[in-house]
mmCIF file of C-alpha atoms in Angstrom:
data_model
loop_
_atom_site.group_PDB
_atom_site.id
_atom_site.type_symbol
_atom_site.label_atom_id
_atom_site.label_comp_id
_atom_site.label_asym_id
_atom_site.label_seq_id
_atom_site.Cartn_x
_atom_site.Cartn_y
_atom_site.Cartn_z
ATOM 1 C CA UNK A 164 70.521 109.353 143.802
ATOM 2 C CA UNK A 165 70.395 109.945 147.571
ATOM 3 C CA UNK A 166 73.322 108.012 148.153
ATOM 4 C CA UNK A 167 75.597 109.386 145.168
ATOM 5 C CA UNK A 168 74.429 113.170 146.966
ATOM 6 C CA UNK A 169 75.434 111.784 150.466
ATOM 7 C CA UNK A 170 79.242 110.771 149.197
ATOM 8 C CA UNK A 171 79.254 113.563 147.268
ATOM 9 C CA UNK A 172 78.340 115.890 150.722
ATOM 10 C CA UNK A 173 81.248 113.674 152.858
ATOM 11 C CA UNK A 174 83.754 113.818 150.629
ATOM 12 C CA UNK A 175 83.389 117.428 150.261
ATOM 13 C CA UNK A 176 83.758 117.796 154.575
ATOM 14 C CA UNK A 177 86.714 115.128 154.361
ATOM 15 C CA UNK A 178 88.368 117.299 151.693
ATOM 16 C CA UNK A 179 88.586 120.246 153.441
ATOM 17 C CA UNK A 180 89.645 118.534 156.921
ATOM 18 C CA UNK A 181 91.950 116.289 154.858
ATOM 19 C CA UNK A 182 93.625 118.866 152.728
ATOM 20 C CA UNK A 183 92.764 121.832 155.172
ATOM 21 C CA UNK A 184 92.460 124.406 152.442
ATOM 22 C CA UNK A 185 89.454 125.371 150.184
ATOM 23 C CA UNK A 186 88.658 123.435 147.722
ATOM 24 C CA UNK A 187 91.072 124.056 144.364
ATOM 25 C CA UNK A 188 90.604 125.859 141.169
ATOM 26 C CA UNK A 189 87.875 124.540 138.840
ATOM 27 C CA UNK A 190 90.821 123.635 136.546
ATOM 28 C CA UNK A 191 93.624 121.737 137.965
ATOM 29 C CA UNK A 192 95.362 122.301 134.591
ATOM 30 C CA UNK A 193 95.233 126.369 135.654
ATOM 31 C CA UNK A 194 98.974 127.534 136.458
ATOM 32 C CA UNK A 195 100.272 127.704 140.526
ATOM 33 C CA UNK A 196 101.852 130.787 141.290
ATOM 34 C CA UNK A 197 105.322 130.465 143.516
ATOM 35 C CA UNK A 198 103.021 133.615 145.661
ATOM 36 C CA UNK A 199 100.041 131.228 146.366
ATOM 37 C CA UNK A 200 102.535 128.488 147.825
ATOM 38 C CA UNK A 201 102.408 129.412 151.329
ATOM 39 C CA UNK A 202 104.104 125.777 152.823
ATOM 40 C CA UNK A 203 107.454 124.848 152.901
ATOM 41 C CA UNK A 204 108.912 121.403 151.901
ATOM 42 C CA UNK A 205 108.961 120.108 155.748
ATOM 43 C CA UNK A 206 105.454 121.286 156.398
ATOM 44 C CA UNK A 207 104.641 119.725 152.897
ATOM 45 C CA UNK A 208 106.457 116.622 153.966
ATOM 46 C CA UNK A 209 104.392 116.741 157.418
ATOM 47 C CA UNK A 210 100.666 117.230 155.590
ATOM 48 C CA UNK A 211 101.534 114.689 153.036
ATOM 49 C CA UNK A 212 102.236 111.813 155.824
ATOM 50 C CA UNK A 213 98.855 112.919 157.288
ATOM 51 C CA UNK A 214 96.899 113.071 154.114
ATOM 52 C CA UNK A 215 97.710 109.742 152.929
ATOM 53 C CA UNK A 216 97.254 108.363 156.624
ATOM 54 C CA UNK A 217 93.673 109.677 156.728
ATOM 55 C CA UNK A 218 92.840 108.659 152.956
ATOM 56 C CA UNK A 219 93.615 105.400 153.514
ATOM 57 C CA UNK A 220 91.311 105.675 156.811
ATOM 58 C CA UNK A 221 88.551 106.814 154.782
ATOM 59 C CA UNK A 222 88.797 103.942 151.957
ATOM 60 C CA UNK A 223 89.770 101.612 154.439
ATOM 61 C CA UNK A 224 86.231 101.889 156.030
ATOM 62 C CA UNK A 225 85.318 102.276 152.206
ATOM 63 C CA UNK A 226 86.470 98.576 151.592
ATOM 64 C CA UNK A 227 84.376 97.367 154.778
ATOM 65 C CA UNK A 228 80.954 98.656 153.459
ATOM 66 C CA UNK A 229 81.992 96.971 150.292
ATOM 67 C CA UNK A 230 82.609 93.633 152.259
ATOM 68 C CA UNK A 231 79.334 94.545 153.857
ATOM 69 C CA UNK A 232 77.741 94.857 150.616
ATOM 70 C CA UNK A 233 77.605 98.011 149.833
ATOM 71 C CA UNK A 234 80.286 99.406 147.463
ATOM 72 C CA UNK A 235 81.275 102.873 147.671
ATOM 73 C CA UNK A 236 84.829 103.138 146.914
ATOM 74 C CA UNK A 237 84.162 103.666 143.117
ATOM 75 C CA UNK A 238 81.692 106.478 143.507
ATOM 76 C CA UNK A 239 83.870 108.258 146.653
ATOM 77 C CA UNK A 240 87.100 107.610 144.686
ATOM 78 C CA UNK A 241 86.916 110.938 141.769
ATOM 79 C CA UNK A 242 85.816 113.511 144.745
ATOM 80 C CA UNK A 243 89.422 113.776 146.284
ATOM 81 C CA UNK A 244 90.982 113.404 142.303
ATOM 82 C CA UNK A 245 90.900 117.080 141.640
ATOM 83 C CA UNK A 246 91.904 118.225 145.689
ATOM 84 C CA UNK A 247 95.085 116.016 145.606
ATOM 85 C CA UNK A 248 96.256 116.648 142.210
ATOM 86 C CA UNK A 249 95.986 120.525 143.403
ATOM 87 C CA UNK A 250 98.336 119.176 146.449
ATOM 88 C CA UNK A 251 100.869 117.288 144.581
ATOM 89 C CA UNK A 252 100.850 120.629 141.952
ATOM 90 C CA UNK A 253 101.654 122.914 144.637
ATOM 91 C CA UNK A 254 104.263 120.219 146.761
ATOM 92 C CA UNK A 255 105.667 119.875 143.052
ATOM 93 C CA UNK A 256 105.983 124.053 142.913
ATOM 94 C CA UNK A 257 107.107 124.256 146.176
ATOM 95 C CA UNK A 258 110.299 121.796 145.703
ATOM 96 C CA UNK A 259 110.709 124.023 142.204
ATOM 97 C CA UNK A 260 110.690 127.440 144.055
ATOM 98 C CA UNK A 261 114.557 128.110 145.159
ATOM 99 C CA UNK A 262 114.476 129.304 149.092
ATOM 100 C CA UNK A 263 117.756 130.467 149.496
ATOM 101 C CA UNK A 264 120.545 131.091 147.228
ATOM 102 C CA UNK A 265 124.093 128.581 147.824
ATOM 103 C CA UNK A 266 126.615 129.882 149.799
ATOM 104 C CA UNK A 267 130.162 130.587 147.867
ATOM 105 C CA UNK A 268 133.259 128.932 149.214
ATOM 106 C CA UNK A 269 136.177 130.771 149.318
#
């Protein structure tokens, strides 16, 4: 029990470093609003590079306690599910969300 609250407790703080945001909506299934997209596709582009960069950090030194003998992956694994499908909802609605309309050639 005192480990499963410990993971819980550090995947919470590398959530909101990793994804710099508050955490997401209970309900990951609850509609994204083009208004509450505040990041454009580069910036998306940029935080995506980062994100997977420091989540494979974080389960690369998972793999090495496993190796060590004590396996933490599985249990650490469903705390970032909900954050990045939140991401990859909003990078989705961001790519959707037309930022200029096509100049006409004459």
């Amino acid at each position: 029990m005192w480990m499963t609250d410990q993971l819980s407790h550090f995947a919470s703080q590398v959530t909101l470093h990793v994804f710099e945001c508050s955490p997401p909506p209970p309900s990951v299934l609850s509609p994204i609003s083009s208004s509450s997209v505040t990041k454009d596709v580069v910036e998306f582009k940029t935080a995506t590079k980062t994100i997977s960069t420091c989540l494979r950090k974080v389960f690369y030194g998972a793999r090495q306690l496993e190796l060590a003998g004590l396996p933490i992956a599985p249990y650490l694994a469903p705390h970032f599910q909900l954050p990045l499908q939140h991401y990859i909802r909003s990078y989705v609605k961001t790519i959707k969300v037309p930022t200029s309309t096509p100049a006409k050639n004459k």
